[in-house]
Each structure stands twice: as structure tokens, then as C-alpha cells.
PDB file of C-alpha atoms in Angstrom:
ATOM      1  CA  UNK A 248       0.000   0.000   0.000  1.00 68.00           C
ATOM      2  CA  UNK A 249       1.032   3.658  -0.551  1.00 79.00           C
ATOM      3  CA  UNK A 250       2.476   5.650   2.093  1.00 92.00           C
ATOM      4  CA  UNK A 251       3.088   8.935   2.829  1.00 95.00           C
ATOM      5  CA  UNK A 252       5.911  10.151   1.197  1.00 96.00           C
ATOM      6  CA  UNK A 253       8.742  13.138   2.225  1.00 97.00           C
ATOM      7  CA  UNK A 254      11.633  14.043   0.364  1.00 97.00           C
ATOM      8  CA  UNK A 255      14.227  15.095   0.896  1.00 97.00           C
ATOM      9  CA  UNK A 256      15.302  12.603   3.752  1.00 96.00           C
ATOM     10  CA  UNK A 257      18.702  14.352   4.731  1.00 97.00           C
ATOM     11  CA  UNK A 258      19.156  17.721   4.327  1.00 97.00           C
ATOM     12  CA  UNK A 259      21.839  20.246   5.767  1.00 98.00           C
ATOM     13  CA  UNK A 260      21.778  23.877   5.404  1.00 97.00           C
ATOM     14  CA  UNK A 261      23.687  26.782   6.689  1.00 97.00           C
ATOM     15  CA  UNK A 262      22.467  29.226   9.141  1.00 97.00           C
ATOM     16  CA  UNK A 263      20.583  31.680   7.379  1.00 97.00           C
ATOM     17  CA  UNK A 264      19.892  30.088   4.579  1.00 97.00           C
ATOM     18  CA  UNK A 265      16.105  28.371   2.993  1.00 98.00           C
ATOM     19  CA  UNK A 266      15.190  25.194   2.982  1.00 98.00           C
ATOM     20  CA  UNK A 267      12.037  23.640   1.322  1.00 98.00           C
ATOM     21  CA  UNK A 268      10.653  19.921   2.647  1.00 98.00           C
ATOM     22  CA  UNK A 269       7.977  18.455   0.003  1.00 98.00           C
ATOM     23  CA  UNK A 270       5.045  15.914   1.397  1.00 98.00           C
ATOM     24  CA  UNK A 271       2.873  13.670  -0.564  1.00 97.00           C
ATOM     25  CA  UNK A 272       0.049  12.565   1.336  1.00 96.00           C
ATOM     26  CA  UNK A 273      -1.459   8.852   0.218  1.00 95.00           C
ATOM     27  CA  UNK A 274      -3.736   8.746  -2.770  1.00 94.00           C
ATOM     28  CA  UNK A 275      -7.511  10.792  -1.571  1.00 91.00           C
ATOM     29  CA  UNK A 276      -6.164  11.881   1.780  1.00 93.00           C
ATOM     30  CA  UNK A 277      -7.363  15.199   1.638  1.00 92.00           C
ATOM     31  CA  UNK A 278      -5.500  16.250   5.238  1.00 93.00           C
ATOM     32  CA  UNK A 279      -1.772  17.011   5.165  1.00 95.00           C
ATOM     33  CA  UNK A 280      -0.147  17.821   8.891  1.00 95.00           C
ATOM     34  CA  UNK A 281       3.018  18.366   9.478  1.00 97.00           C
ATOM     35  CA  UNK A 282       5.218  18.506  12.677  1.00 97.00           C
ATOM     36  CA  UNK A 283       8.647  18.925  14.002  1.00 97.00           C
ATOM     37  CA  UNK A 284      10.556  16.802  16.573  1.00 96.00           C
ATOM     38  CA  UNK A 285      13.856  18.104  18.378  1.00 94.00           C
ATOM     39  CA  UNK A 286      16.133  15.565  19.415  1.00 90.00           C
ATOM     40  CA  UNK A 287      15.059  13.714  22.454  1.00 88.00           C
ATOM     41  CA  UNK A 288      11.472  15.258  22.738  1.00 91.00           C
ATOM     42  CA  UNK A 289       8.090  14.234  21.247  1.00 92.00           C
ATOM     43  CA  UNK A 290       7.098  16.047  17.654  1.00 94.00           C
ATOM     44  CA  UNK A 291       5.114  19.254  18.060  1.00 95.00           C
ATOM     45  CA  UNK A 292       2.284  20.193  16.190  1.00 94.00           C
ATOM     46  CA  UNK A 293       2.987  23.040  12.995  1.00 96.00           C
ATOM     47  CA  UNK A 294       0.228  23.370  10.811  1.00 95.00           C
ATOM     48  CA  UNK A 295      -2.628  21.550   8.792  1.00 93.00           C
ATOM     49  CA  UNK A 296      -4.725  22.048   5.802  1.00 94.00           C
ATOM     50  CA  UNK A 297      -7.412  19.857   4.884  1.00 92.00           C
ATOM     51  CA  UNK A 298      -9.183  20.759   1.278  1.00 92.00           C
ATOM     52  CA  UNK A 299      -6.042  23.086   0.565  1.00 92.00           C
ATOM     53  CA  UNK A 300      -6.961  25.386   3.247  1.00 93.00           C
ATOM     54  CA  UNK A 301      -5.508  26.413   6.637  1.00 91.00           C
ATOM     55  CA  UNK A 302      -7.059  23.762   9.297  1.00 90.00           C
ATOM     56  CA  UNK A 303      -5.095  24.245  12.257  1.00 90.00           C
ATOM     57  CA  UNK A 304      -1.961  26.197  13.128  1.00 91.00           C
ATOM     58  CA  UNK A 305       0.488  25.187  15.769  1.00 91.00           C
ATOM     59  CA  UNK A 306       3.782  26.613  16.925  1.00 87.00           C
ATOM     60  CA  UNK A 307       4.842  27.214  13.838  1.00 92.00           C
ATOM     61  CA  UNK A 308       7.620  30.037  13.683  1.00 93.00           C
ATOM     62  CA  UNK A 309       7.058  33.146  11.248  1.00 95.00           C
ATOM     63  CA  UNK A 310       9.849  32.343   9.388  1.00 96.00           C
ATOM     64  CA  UNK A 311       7.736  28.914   8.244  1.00 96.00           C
ATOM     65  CA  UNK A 312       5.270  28.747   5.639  1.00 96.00           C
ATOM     66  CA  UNK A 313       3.645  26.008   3.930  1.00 97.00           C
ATOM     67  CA  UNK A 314       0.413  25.058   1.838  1.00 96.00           C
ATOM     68  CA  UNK A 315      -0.898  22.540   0.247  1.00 96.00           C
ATOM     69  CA  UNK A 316      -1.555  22.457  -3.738  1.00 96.00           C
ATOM     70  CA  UNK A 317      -4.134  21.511  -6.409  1.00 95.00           C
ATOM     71  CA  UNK A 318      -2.451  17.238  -6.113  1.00 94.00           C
ATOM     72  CA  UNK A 319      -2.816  17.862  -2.308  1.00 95.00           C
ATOM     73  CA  UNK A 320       0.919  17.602  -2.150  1.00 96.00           C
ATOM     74  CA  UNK A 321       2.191  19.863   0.799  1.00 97.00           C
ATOM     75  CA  UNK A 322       5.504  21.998   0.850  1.00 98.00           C
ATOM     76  CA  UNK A 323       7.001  23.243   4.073  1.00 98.00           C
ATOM     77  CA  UNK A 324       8.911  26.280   3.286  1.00 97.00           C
ATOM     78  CA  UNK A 325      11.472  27.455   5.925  1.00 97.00           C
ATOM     79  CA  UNK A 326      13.537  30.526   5.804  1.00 97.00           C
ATOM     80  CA  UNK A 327      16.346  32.565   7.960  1.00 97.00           C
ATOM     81  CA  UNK A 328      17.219  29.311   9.255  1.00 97.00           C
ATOM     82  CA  UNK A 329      18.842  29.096  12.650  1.00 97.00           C
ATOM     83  CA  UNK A 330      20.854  26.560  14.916  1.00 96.00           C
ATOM     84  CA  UNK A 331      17.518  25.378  16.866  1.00 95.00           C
ATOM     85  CA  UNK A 332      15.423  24.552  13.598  1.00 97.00           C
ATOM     86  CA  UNK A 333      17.732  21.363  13.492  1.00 97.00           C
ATOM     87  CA  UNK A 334      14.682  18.416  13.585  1.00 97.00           C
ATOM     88  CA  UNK A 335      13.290  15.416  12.070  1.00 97.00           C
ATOM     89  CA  UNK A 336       9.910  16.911  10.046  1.00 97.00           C
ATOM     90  CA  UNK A 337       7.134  14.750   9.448  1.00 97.00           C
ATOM     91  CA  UNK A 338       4.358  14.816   7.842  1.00 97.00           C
ATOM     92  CA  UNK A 339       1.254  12.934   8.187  1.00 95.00           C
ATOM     93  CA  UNK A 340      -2.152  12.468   6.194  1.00 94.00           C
ATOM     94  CA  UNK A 341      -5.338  12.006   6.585  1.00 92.00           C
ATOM     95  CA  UNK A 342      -8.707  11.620   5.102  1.00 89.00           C
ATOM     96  CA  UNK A 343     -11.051  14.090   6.016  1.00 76.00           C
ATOM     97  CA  UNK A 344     -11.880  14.304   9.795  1.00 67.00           C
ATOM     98  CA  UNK A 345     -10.889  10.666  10.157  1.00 74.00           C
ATOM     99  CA  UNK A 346      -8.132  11.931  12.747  1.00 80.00           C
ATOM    100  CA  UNK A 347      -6.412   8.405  11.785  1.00 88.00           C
ATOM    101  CA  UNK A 348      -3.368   9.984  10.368  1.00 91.00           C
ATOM    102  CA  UNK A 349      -0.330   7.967   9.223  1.00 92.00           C
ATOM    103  CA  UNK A 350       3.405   9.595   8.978  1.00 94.00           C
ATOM    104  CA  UNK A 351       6.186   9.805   6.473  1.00 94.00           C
ATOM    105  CA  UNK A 352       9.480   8.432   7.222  1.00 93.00           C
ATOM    106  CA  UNK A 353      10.592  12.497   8.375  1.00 95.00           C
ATOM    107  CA  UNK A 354      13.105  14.886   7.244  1.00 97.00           C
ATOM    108  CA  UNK A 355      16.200  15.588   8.837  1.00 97.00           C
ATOM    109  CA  UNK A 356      17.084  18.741   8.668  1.00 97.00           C
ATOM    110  CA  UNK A 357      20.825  20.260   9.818  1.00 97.00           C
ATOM    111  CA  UNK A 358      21.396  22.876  10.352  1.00 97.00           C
ATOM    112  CA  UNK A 359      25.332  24.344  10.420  1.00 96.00           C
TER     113      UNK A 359
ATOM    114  CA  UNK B 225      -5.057  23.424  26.489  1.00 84.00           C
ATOM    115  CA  UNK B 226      -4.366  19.709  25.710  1.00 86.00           C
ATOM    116  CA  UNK B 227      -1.619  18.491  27.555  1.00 91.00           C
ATOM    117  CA  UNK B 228      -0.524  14.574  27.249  1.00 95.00           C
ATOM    118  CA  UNK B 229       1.494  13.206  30.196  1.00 96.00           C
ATOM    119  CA  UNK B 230       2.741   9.089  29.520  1.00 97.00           C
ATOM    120  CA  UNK B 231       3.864   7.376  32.420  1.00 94.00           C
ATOM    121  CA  UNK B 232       6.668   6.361  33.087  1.00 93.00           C
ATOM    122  CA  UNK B 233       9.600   7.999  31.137  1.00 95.00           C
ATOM    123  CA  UNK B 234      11.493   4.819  30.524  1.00 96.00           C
ATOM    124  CA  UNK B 235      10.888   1.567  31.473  1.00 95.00           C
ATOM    125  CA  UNK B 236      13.649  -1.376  31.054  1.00 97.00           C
ATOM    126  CA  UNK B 237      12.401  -4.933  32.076  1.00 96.00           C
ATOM    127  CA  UNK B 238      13.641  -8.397  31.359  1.00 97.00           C
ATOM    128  CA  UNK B 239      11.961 -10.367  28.320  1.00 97.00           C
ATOM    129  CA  UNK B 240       8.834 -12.420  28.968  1.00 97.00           C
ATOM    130  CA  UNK B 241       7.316  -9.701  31.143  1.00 96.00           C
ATOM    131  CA  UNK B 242       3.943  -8.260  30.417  1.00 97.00           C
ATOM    132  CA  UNK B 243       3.807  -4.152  30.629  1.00 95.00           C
ATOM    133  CA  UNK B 244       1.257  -1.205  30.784  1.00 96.00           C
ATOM    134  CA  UNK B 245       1.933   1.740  29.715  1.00 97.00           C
ATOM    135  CA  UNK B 246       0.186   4.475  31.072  1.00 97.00           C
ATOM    136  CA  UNK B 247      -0.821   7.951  29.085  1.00 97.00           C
ATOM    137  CA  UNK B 248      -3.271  10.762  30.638  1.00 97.00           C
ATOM    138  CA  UNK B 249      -5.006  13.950  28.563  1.00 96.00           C
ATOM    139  CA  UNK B 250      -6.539  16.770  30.128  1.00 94.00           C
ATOM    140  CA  UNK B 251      -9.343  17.492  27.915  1.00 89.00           C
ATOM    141  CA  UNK B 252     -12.072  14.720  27.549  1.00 88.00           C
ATOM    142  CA  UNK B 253     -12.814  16.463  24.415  1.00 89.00           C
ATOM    143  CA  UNK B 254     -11.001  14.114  22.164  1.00 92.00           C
ATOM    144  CA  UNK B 255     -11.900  12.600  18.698  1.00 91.00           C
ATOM    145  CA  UNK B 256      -9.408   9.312  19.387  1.00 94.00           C
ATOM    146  CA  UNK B 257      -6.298   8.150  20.711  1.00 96.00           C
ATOM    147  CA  UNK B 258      -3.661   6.551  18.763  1.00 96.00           C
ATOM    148  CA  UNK B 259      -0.295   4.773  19.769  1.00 97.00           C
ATOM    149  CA  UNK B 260       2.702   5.239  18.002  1.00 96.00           C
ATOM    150  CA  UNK B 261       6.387   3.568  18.019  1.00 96.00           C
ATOM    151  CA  UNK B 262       9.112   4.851  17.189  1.00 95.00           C
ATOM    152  CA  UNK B 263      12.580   3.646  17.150  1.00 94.00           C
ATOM    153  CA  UNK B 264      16.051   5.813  17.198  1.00 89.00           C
ATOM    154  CA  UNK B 265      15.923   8.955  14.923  1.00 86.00           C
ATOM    155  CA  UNK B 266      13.124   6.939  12.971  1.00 88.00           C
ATOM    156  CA  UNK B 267       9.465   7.287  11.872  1.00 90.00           C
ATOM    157  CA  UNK B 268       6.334   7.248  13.754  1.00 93.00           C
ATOM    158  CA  UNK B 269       4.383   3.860  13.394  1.00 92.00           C
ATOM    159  CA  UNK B 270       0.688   3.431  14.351  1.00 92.00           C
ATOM    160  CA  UNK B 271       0.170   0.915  16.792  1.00 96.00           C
ATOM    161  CA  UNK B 272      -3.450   1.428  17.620  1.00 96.00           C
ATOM    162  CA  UNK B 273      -6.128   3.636  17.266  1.00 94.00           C
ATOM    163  CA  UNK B 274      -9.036   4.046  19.608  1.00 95.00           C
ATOM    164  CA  UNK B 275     -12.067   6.450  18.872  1.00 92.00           C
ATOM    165  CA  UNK B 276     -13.955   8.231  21.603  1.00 91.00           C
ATOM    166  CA  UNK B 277     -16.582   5.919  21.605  1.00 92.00           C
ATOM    167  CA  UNK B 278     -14.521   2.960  21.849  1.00 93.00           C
ATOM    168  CA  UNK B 279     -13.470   1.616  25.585  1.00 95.00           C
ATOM    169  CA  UNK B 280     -10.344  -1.083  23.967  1.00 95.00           C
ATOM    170  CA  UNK B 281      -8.578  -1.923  20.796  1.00 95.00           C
ATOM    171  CA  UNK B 282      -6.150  -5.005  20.137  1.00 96.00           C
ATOM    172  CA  UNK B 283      -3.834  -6.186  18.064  1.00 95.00           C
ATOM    173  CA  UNK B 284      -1.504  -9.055  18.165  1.00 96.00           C
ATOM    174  CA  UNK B 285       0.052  -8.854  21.720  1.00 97.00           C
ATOM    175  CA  UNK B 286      -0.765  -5.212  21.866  1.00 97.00           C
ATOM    176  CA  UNK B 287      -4.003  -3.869  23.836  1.00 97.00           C
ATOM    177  CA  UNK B 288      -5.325  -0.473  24.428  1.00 97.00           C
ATOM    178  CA  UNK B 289      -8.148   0.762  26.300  1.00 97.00           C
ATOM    179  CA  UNK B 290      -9.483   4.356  26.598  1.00 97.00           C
ATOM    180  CA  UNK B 291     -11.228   5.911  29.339  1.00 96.00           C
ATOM    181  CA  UNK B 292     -12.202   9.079  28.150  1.00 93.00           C
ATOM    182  CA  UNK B 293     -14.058  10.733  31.252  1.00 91.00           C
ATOM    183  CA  UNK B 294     -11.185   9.919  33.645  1.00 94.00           C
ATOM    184  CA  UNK B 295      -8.358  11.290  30.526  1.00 95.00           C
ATOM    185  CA  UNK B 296      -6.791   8.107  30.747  1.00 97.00           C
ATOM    186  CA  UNK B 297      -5.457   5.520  28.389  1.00 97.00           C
ATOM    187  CA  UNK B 298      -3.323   2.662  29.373  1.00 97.00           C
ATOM    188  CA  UNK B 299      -1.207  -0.037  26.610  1.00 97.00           C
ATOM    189  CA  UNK B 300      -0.710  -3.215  27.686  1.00 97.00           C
ATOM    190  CA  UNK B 301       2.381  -5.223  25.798  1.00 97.00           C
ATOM    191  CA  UNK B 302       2.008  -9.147  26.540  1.00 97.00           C
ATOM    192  CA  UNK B 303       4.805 -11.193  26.545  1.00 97.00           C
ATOM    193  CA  UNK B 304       7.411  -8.511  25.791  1.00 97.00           C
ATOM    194  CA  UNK B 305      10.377  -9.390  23.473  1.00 97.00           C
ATOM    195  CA  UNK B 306      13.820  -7.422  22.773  1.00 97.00           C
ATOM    196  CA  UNK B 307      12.076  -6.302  19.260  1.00 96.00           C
ATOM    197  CA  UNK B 308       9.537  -4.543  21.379  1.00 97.00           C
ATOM    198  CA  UNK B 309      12.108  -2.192  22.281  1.00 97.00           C
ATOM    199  CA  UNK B 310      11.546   1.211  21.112  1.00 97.00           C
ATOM    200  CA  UNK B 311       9.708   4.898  22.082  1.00 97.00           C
ATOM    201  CA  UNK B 312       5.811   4.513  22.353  1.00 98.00           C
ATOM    202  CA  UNK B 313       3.927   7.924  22.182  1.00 97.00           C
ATOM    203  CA  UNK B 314       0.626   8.341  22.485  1.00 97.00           C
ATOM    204  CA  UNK B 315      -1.644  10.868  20.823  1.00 96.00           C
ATOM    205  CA  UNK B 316      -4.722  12.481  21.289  1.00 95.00           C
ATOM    206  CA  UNK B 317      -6.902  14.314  18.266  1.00 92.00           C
ATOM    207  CA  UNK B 318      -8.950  16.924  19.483  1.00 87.00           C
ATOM    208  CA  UNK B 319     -12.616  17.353  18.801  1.00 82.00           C
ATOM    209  CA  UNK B 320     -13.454  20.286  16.404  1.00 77.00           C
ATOM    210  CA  UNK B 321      -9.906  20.433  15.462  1.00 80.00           C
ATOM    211  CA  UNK B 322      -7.211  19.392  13.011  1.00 78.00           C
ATOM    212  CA  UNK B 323      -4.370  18.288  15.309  1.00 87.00           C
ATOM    213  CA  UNK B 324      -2.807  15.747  17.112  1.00 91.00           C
ATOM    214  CA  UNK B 325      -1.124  16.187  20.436  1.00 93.00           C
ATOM    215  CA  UNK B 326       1.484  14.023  21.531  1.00 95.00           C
ATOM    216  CA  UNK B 327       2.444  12.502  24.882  1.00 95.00           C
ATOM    217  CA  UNK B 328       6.332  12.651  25.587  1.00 93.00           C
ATOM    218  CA  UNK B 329       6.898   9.271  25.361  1.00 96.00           C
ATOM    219  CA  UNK B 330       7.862   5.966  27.233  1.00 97.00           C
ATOM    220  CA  UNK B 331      11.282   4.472  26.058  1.00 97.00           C
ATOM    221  CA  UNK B 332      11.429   0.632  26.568  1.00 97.00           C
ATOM    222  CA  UNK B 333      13.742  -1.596  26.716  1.00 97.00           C
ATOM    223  CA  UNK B 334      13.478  -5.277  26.788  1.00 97.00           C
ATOM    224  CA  UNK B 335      16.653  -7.044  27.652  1.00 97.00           C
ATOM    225  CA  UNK B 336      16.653 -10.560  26.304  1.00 95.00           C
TER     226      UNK B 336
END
């Protein structure tokens, strides 16, 4: 079965720099979430969109954006990146208010 | 707010032993509760998923139960084994919401 699929896996930027993680949800989940997990704690809550629109909103930073397109494919776009914004990113989908969500294998993200 | 407490931190037992592993919400308000594992710098797998209405789920050697008016849900890991090693998180989804909160986790470790 088809999973929920993140690329890039690895991914190391400087400080400073931008730094774009791409999720595709499984075929007709309409629900893309995606969270961040620090080393050694549990993954916190950034943003959803169900439908391509804003569902929920977490503690995201300003410096994040992200949406979800016409395929339902999700892109988490993160900018002025800084020491602390080093994390495994998942993503999860869902369909509809199901709130049975399943996760991608996560980004790492370093950064330098 | 939703907060997620799992009890205990970390557990480390000898192999053979049955477990239970505790989690507690705040808000009854939940749509479900799911279980997750997750090993070192890894993905999140589902384990379970229990809706509101639901009192237990099982699968395998795994068995959750949900007791939504006390904020409690416990997982109970027959016959443990040194595979079973690994994070488990649990989750709750809020009611009129697009989010999942997580617990901070139990690591456990099953020495053969």
C-alpha cells in the first residue's frame, strides 16, 4: 500500500539560509499535517490544511510557511534558518476528519 | 489546552514480562487516541487507534483501552520481546480540530 511520502530525507543547510521539505500525502487523503521533533522530545504540532486550506496552526515560527496544492501535495517552506530549527519533520495524512493519520518516514534537517 | 502526560519515562524490564503503559489527557474532548512507536531517529508507526466511543482496541500482543471521562489511556504489551524495544507515544486528536497532540513518550527496553 502507498504511504506517505517526504523528500528530501537528509538535508543540511547553513544558518541563514532556505530550505524547502515536500510531502505527498497517500492517494484521496485530503488532510496534510506536518510537525517537528527536536532531538530527544516528542514532535510538536505546525500546521494543517485539509481541502487546501488552513485547518489548524500550531507553533509554527514566522519564518515557516507552507500550503498545500491543487495534487494535495504539501511543501514546508522554511527561511532565515537558525541553529535550533535542526529536527526530524514529518508529515502525516489524513482523510477528512478521520483523525487516523499515518506519517512519512521524516526529514532531517541540519542545520550548520 | 491539551496536555498529554505518559507514564513512566522509561521503562527497562527483562523479556517475557507483560507491561502497561500508562498515558493521561486533560481534555475529555477528544476525537481518538492513537499509539505510536518509534525507534532511534526513525518514523512514527501506528500501533493502535481508539475512537472516543470505543473503551479497547487489540492487536496481536498489543491492547489499548481508553477511558475518556477519567483522561486516561493505558497499553498493555504481553509477553514482551527485545524487538519490542523502542519509544511509544501516544496521541490524542482533538474534537473540532485538526491536530494531534502528543504525549512525551515511554522508552522501553526489553533485555533478552
Amino acid at each position: 500500500a502507498a504511504g506517505v511520502i517526504q523528500s528530501p530525507r537528509h538535508l543540511i543547510k547553513e544558518k541563514r539560509e532556505t530550505a524547502t521539505l515536500k510531502c505527498y500525502p497517500i492517494p484521496r487523503h485530503d488532510t496534510v499535517y506536518w510537525y517537528q521533533q527536536g532531538p530527544g522530545q516528542d514532535p510538536q504540532f505546525l500546521i494543517s490544511f485539509y481541502e487546501k486550506m488552513q485547518s489548524d496552526k500550531g507553533s509554527i515560527p514566522d519564518r515557516f510557511s507552507a500550503q498545500q496544492f491543487s495534487d494535495y501535495h504539501s511543501e514546508l517552506n522554511m527561511s532565515s534558518l537558525e541553529l535550533g530549527d535542526s529536527a526530524l519533520y514529518f508529515c502525516a495524512s489524513s482523510w477528512g476528519g478521520t483523525g487516523e493519520l499515518f506519517f512519512g518516514e521524516g526529514s532531517r534537517l541540519t542545520v550548520l | 489546552k491539551q496536555e498529554v502526560t505518559q507514564i513512566p519515562a522509561a521503562l527497562s524490564v527483562p523479556e517475557g514480562e507483560n507491561l502497561v503503559l500508562n498515558c493521561s489527557f486533560t481534555d475529555s474532548a477528544i476525537y481518538n487516541l492513537q499509539w505510536f512507536r518509534q525507534d532511534p531517529g526513525k518514523g512514527l508507526t501506528s500501533l493502535l487507534l481508539i475512537q472516543s466511543s470505543q473503551r479497547e482496541q487489540t492487536s496481536g500482543r498489543l491492547n489499548a483501552s481508553l477511558d475518556k471521562s477519567s483522561g486516561r489511556s493505558t497499553l498493555y504489551i504481553a509477553a514482551s520481546q527485545p524487538g519490542d524495544s523502542a519509544t511509544y507515544l501516544c496521541a490524542v486528536f482533538l474534537d473540532s480540530s485538526y491536530k494531534l497532540i502528543f504525549g512525551s513518550g515511554t522508552r522501553l527496553l526489553v533485555r533478552p
